[in-house]
CSV table of C-alpha atoms (C1' of nucleotides) in Angstrom, one decimal:
chain,number,residue,atom,x,y,z
A,1,MET,CA,-34.5,-31.4,-10.9
A,2,ASN,CA,-34.9,-28.1,-12.6
A,3,ARG,CA,-38.7,-27.8,-13.4
A,4,THR,CA,-38.2,-25.8,-16.4
A,5,ALA,CA,-35.1,-27.4,-17.7
A,6,ILE,CA,-34.7,-28.0,-21.4
A,7,GLU,CA,-34.1,-31.7,-22.1
A,8,MET,CA,-30.6,-32.6,-22.7
A,9,GLU,CA,-31.1,-33.9,-26.2
A,10,LEU,CA,-32.9,-30.6,-27.2
A,11,ALA,CA,-30.4,-28.5,-25.7
A,12,ALA,CA,-27.5,-30.2,-27.2
A,13,SER,CA,-29.2,-29.9,-30.8
A,14,VAL,CA,-29.7,-26.2,-30.3
A,15,LEU,CA,-26.2,-25.6,-29.1
A,16,LYS,CA,-24.8,-27.6,-32.0
A,17,LEU,CA,-26.6,-25.3,-34.3
A,18,LEU,CA,-25.2,-22.3,-32.4
A,19,GLY,CA,-21.8,-23.8,-32.6
A,20,ASP,CA,-21.0,-22.6,-36.0
A,21,LYS,CA,-19.7,-19.1,-36.5
A,22,THR,CA,-22.0,-18.2,-39.6
A,23,ARG,CA,-25.2,-19.5,-37.7
A,24,LEU,CA,-24.2,-17.7,-34.5
A,25,THR,CA,-23.6,-14.6,-36.4
A,26,ILE,CA,-27.1,-15.0,-38.0
A,27,ILE,CA,-28.7,-15.4,-34.7
A,28,GLY,CA,-26.7,-12.3,-33.4
A,29,LEU,CA,-28.0,-10.2,-36.5
A,30,LEU,CA,-31.6,-11.2,-35.7
A,31,LYS,CA,-31.4,-9.9,-32.0
A,32,ASP,CA,-33.2,-6.8,-32.8
A,33,GLY,CA,-35.4,-7.6,-35.9
A,34,GLU,CA,-35.6,-9.3,-39.1
A,35,CYS,CA,-33.1,-9.7,-42.0
A,36,CYS,CA,-33.6,-11.1,-45.5
A,37,VAL,CA,-31.3,-13.5,-47.2
A,38,CYS,CA,-29.4,-11.0,-49.3
A,39,GLU,CA,-28.5,-9.0,-46.3
A,40,PHE,CA,-27.1,-12.1,-44.7
A,41,VAL,CA,-25.1,-12.8,-47.9
A,42,ASP,CA,-23.8,-9.1,-47.7
A,43,LEU,CA,-22.9,-9.0,-44.1
A,44,LEU,CA,-21.4,-12.5,-43.9
A,45,ASN,CA,-19.6,-12.2,-47.1
A,46,MET,CA,-20.7,-15.7,-48.0
A,47,SER,CA,-22.4,-17.4,-51.0
A,48,GLN,CA,-26.2,-17.2,-51.3
A,49,PRO,CA,-26.5,-21.1,-51.3
A,50,SER,CA,-24.3,-21.3,-48.2
A,51,VAL,CA,-26.3,-18.8,-46.4
A,52,SER,CA,-29.6,-20.5,-47.5
A,53,GLN,CA,-28.4,-23.8,-46.3
A,54,HIS,CA,-27.6,-22.4,-42.8
A,55,LEU,CA,-31.0,-20.7,-42.6
A,56,ARG,CA,-32.6,-23.9,-43.3
A,57,LYS,CA,-31.1,-25.6,-40.6
A,58,LEU,CA,-32.1,-23.0,-38.3
A,59,ARG,CA,-35.6,-23.0,-39.6
A,60,ASP,CA,-36.0,-26.8,-39.7
A,61,ALA,CA,-35.0,-26.6,-36.0
A,62,GLY,CA,-37.7,-24.0,-35.4
A,63,LEU,CA,-35.3,-21.5,-34.2
A,64,VAL,CA,-36.1,-18.8,-36.8
A,65,LYS,CA,-39.3,-17.9,-38.7
A,66,GLU,CA,-39.6,-16.8,-42.2
A,67,ARG,CA,-42.0,-14.2,-43.8
A,68,ARG,CA,-42.2,-13.4,-47.4
A,69,ASN,CA,-42.8,-9.9,-48.6
A,70,SER,CA,-42.6,-9.3,-52.2
A,71,GLN,CA,-39.4,-11.0,-53.6
A,72,TRP,CA,-37.7,-11.1,-50.2
A,73,ILE,CA,-38.0,-13.5,-47.4
A,74,PHE,CA,-37.4,-12.1,-44.1
A,75,TYR,CA,-36.1,-14.1,-41.1
A,76,SER,CA,-36.6,-13.5,-37.6
A,77,LEU,CA,-36.1,-15.3,-34.2
A,78,ASN,CA,-38.9,-17.7,-33.0
A,79,LYS,CA,-39.3,-16.4,-29.4
A,80,ASP,CA,-41.7,-19.3,-28.8
A,81,HIS,CA,-39.2,-22.0,-29.2
A,82,GLU,CA,-39.0,-24.4,-26.4
A,83,ALA,CA,-35.2,-23.7,-26.2
A,84,PHE,CA,-35.4,-19.9,-26.7
A,85,SER,CA,-34.0,-19.2,-23.3
A,86,ILE,CA,-30.6,-20.7,-24.6
A,87,ILE,CA,-30.7,-18.3,-27.6
A,88,GLU,CA,-31.5,-15.4,-25.3
A,89,SER,CA,-28.7,-16.3,-23.0
A,90,VAL,CA,-26.1,-16.8,-25.7
A,91,ILE,CA,-27.1,-13.8,-27.6
A,92,GLN,CA,-26.3,-11.6,-24.6
A,93,LEU,CA,-22.7,-12.9,-24.4
A,94,ILE,CA,-21.7,-12.5,-28.0
A,95,PRO,CA,-20.6,-9.2,-29.8
A,96,ASP,CA,-23.6,-7.1,-30.8
A,97,GLN,CA,-24.1,-6.8,-34.6
A,98,LYS,CA,-26.1,-3.6,-34.3
A,99,GLU,CA,-23.2,-1.5,-35.9
A,100,LYS,CA,-22.9,-3.8,-38.8
A,101,LEU,CA,-26.6,-3.4,-39.5
A,102,HIS,CA,-26.2,0.3,-39.1
A,103,GLN,CA,-23.5,0.4,-41.7
A,104,LEU,CA,-25.7,-1.6,-44.1
A,105,GLU,CA,-28.4,1.0,-43.4
A,106,ILE,CA,-26.2,4.0,-44.1
A,107,SER,CA,-24.7,2.5,-47.3
A,108,GLY,CA,-28.3,2.0,-48.6
A,109,ARG,CA,-28.3,-1.7,-48.8
A,110,ARG,CA,-30.6,-2.3,-45.8
A,111,ILE,CA,-33.9,-3.8,-47.0
A,112,ARG,CA,-37.0,-2.7,-45.1
A,113,CYS,CA,-40.5,-3.9,-45.7
A,114,ASP,CA,-43.6,-4.0,-43.4
B,1,MET,CA,-20.6,-3.2,-28.8
B,2,ASN,CA,-20.7,-5.3,-25.8
B,3,ARG,CA,-17.6,-4.6,-23.7
B,4,THR,CA,-17.3,-7.9,-22.3
B,5,ALA,CA,-18.6,-10.0,-25.1
B,6,ILE,CA,-16.9,-13.3,-26.0
B,7,GLU,CA,-15.6,-13.2,-29.6
B,8,MET,CA,-17.7,-14.9,-32.1
B,9,GLU,CA,-15.2,-17.4,-33.1
B,10,LEU,CA,-14.5,-18.4,-29.5
B,11,ALA,CA,-18.2,-18.5,-28.6
B,12,ALA,CA,-19.0,-20.7,-31.6
B,13,SER,CA,-16.2,-23.1,-30.8
B,14,VAL,CA,-17.4,-23.4,-27.1
B,15,LEU,CA,-20.9,-23.9,-28.2
B,16,LYS,CA,-19.9,-26.5,-30.7
B,17,LEU,CA,-18.3,-28.5,-27.8
B,18,LEU,CA,-21.6,-28.1,-25.7
B,19,GLY,CA,-23.6,-29.3,-28.7
B,20,ASP,CA,-23.0,-32.9,-28.1
B,21,LYS,CA,-25.2,-34.6,-25.7
B,22,THR,CA,-22.4,-36.5,-24.0
B,23,ARG,CA,-20.3,-33.5,-23.4
B,24,LEU,CA,-23.1,-31.3,-22.4
B,25,THR,CA,-24.0,-34.1,-19.8
B,26,ILE,CA,-20.4,-34.1,-18.6
B,27,ILE,CA,-20.6,-30.4,-18.0
B,28,GLY,CA,-23.8,-30.9,-16.2
B,29,LEU,CA,-22.3,-33.5,-14.1
B,30,LEU,CA,-19.4,-31.1,-13.2
B,31,LYS,CA,-21.8,-28.4,-12.1
B,32,ASP,CA,-21.0,-29.0,-8.4
B,33,GLY,CA,-17.8,-30.7,-8.2
B,34,GLU,CA,-15.3,-33.1,-9.7
B,35,CYS,CA,-15.7,-36.4,-11.3
B,36,CYS,CA,-13.3,-39.1,-12.4
B,37,VAL,CA,-13.3,-40.7,-15.8
B,38,CYS,CA,-14.7,-44.2,-14.4
B,39,GLU,CA,-17.7,-42.2,-12.9
B,40,PHE,CA,-18.5,-40.7,-16.4
B,41,VAL,CA,-18.1,-44.2,-17.9
B,42,ASP,CA,-20.6,-45.4,-15.3
B,43,LEU,CA,-23.1,-42.5,-15.5
B,44,LEU,CA,-23.0,-42.1,-19.2
B,45,ASN,CA,-23.1,-45.7,-20.0
B,46,MET,CA,-20.3,-45.3,-22.6
B,47,SER,CA,-17.1,-46.9,-23.3
B,48,GLN,CA,-14.0,-45.5,-21.5
B,49,PRO,CA,-12.1,-44.5,-24.7
B,50,SER,CA,-15.2,-42.6,-26.0
B,51,VAL,CA,-15.4,-40.7,-22.7
B,52,SER,CA,-11.8,-40.1,-22.5
B,53,GLN,CA,-11.9,-38.5,-26.0
B,54,HIS,CA,-14.8,-36.2,-25.1
B,55,LEU,CA,-12.9,-35.1,-22.1
B,56,ARG,CA,-9.8,-34.4,-24.0
B,57,LYS,CA,-11.8,-32.1,-26.4
B,58,LEU,CA,-13.1,-30.3,-23.3
B,59,ARG,CA,-9.7,-30.0,-21.8
B,60,ASP,CA,-8.0,-28.9,-25.0
B,61,ALA,CA,-10.4,-26.2,-25.1
B,62,GLY,CA,-9.5,-25.4,-21.6
B,63,LEU,CA,-13.1,-25.8,-20.4
B,64,VAL,CA,-12.1,-28.5,-17.8
B,65,LYS,CA,-9.2,-28.9,-15.6
B,66,GLU,CA,-7.7,-32.2,-14.5
B,67,ARG,CA,-6.2,-33.4,-11.2
B,68,ARG,CA,-4.6,-36.6,-10.6
B,69,ASN,CA,-5.1,-38.3,-7.2
B,70,SER,CA,-3.8,-41.8,-7.0
B,71,GLN,CA,-5.0,-43.9,-10.0
B,72,TRP,CA,-7.9,-41.6,-10.7
B,73,ILE,CA,-8.0,-38.4,-12.6
B,74,PHE,CA,-10.5,-35.9,-11.4
B,75,TYR,CA,-12.1,-33.3,-13.9
B,76,SER,CA,-13.6,-30.1,-12.9
B,77,LEU,CA,-15.0,-27.1,-14.6
B,78,ASN,CA,-12.3,-24.3,-15.3
B,79,LYS,CA,-14.1,-21.3,-13.9
B,80,ASP,CA,-11.3,-19.1,-15.2
B,81,HIS,CA,-12.1,-19.8,-18.9
B,82,GLU,CA,-12.6,-16.8,-20.9
B,83,ALA,CA,-16.0,-18.2,-22.0
B,84,PHE,CA,-17.1,-19.5,-18.7
B,85,SER,CA,-20.1,-17.3,-18.7
B,86,ILE,CA,-21.4,-19.5,-21.5
B,87,ILE,CA,-21.0,-22.6,-19.6
B,88,GLU,CA,-22.7,-20.9,-16.5
B,89,SER,CA,-25.7,-19.8,-18.5
B,90,VAL,CA,-26.2,-23.1,-20.3
B,91,ILE,CA,-25.7,-25.2,-17.1
B,92,GLN,CA,-28.7,-23.3,-15.6
B,93,LEU,CA,-31.0,-24.2,-18.4
B,94,ILE,CA,-30.3,-28.0,-18.6
B,95,PRO,CA,-31.5,-30.7,-16.4
B,96,ASP,CA,-29.7,-31.0,-13.0
B,97,GLN,CA,-27.6,-34.2,-12.6
B,98,LYS,CA,-27.5,-34.0,-8.8
B,99,GLU,CA,-29.8,-36.9,-8.5
B,100,LYS,CA,-27.7,-39.1,-10.8
B,101,LEU,CA,-24.5,-38.3,-8.7
B,102,HIS,CA,-26.6,-39.1,-5.5
B,103,GLN,CA,-27.6,-42.5,-6.9
B,104,LEU,CA,-23.9,-43.3,-7.7
B,105,GLU,CA,-23.1,-42.2,-4.0
B,106,ILE,CA,-25.7,-44.4,-2.4
B,107,SER,CA,-24.8,-47.5,-4.6
B,108,GLY,CA,-21.2,-47.1,-3.4
B,109,ARG,CA,-19.7,-46.4,-6.6
B,110,ARG,CA,-18.9,-42.7,-5.9
B,111,ILE,CA,-15.2,-41.9,-6.0
B,112,ARG,CA,-14.2,-39.4,-3.3
B,113,CYS,CA,-10.5,-38.2,-2.9
B,114,ASP,CA,-9.1,-35.0,-1.5
C,1,DT,C1',8.4,-57.8,-9.3
C,2,DG,C1',3.9,-58.8,-11.3
C,3,DC,C1',-0.8,-58.2,-11.8
C,4,DA,C1',-5.3,-55.3,-11.5
C,5,DT,C1',-7.3,-50.9,-12.1
C,6,DA,C1',-7.5,-46.3,-14.3
C,7,DT,C1',-6.7,-43.6,-18.0
C,8,DA,C1',-4.9,-42.0,-22.7
C,9,DT,C1',-3.8,-42.6,-27.3
C,10,DA,C1',-3.9,-44.6,-31.9
C,11,DA,C1',-5.9,-46.5,-36.0
C,12,DG,C1',-9.9,-47.4,-38.7
C,13,DC,C1',-14.4,-46.7,-40.3
C,14,DA,C1',-19.2,-44.9,-41.0
C,15,DC,C1',-21.5,-41.0,-41.1
C,16,DA,C1',-22.2,-35.8,-40.7
C,17,DT,C1',-21.1,-31.2,-42.0
C,18,DG,C1',-20.3,-27.3,-45.0
C,19,DC,C1',-18.8,-25.6,-48.9
C,20,DT,C1',-19.1,-25.2,-54.2
C,21,DT,C1',-21.4,-25.3,-58.8
C,22,DA,C1',-25.4,-25.9,-61.3
C,23,DT,C1',-30.2,-25.4,-61.6
C,24,DA,C1',-35.1,-24.6,-60.2
C,25,DT,C1',-38.7,-21.7,-58.3
C,26,DA,C1',-41.0,-17.4,-57.2
C,27,DC,C1',-41.8,-12.8,-57.7
C,28,DT,C1',-41.4,-7.9,-60.1
C,29,DA,C1',-41.4,-4.9,-63.7
C,30,DA,C1',-40.9,-3.5,-68.3
D,1,DT,C1',-44.3,-12.6,-72.1
D,2,DT,C1',-39.5,-11.9,-71.1
D,3,DA,C1',-35.7,-10.4,-68.2
D,4,DG,C1',-34.0,-9.6,-63.7
D,5,DT,C1',-33.7,-10.3,-58.8
D,6,DA,C1',-34.2,-13.1,-54.6
D,7,DT,C1',-34.2,-17.4,-52.8
D,8,DA,C1',-34.1,-22.7,-52.5
D,9,DT,C1',-32.5,-27.0,-53.6
D,10,DA,C1',-29.7,-30.7,-55.5
D,11,DA,C1',-25.4,-33.1,-56.4
D,12,DG,C1',-20.7,-33.6,-55.5
D,13,DC,C1',-16.7,-33.5,-52.7
D,14,DA,C1',-13.2,-32.8,-49.0
D,15,DT,C1',-13.0,-32.6,-44.3
D,16,DG,C1',-14.7,-33.2,-39.5
D,17,DT,C1',-16.8,-36.3,-35.9
D,18,DG,C1',-17.7,-40.0,-32.9
D,19,DC,C1',-17.6,-44.5,-32.2
D,20,DT,C1',-14.9,-48.9,-32.0
D,21,DT,C1',-11.1,-52.2,-31.1
D,22,DA,C1',-6.4,-52.6,-29.8
D,23,DT,C1',-2.6,-51.0,-27.2
D,24,DA,C1',0.3,-48.0,-24.2
D,25,DT,C1',1.1,-45.7,-19.9
D,26,DA,C1',0.5,-44.8,-14.9
D,27,DT,C1',-0.5,-46.0,-10.3
D,28,DG,C1',-1.4,-49.1,-6.3
D,29,DC,C1',-0.9,-53.3,-4.2
D,30,DA,C1',0.2,-58.2,-2.9
DNA sequence: TGCATATATAAGCACATGCTTATATACTAA
DNA sequence: TTAGTATATAAGCATGTGCTTATATATGCA
């Protein structure tokens, strides 16, 4: 028995959340920092309600944290999640989203607050 | 850009398949070898059609291979799958199923053919 | 050949999922 | 206070999912 194993039920529920292209991309975008909803809407080319609903699922599962700053709400990975090791592993195996964030930055649509 | 990254769409589809407790357990049971359908039915305590349907999804995705030997069909992981690295990573993070297979063995219900 | 075992498949159904549109809430700035 | 921007939520709907029951197919054995 793997001493530090993530219980089957929990692992399955996390993998299920990752098993959607939109949410998986969101996780990828959060690899190196925070993003706010409007950035996701921009980068994913999806409606705002749809993005919000995906973020809600991730937040309900505790996989992401949110932080309000002025009118924006910034999302980030919750590294304290019991199953964060799954996120960590998967994030290494999918295409890096750094370039997309960079494009956002140089087009002046990147939101930065701290 | 990660040179060996698994495309987002493919990764999501594999993770979606892993995002079901039954299928995730099947993958865990295949970690160290093959199993036939009746063993899964026994170990998972599920109906045979239900198990077969899960195996079909895994097979359709190319994640498992099948081999017929006499009246049994043995399933095993397809290590050549493009996204096998995801399986490999996840399998290390979930509870090991070795003990369950051992129990099957000592109760004389383990099927062995080669 | 005929029956038992192992497996696959089909049909039906309840429920989950992910989108859309519409609307509510929260904050900022004029 | 009013308008604008950012976000969340609700309702509705089409489609997907995973089970069940019933049946088909394949193999082995008497």
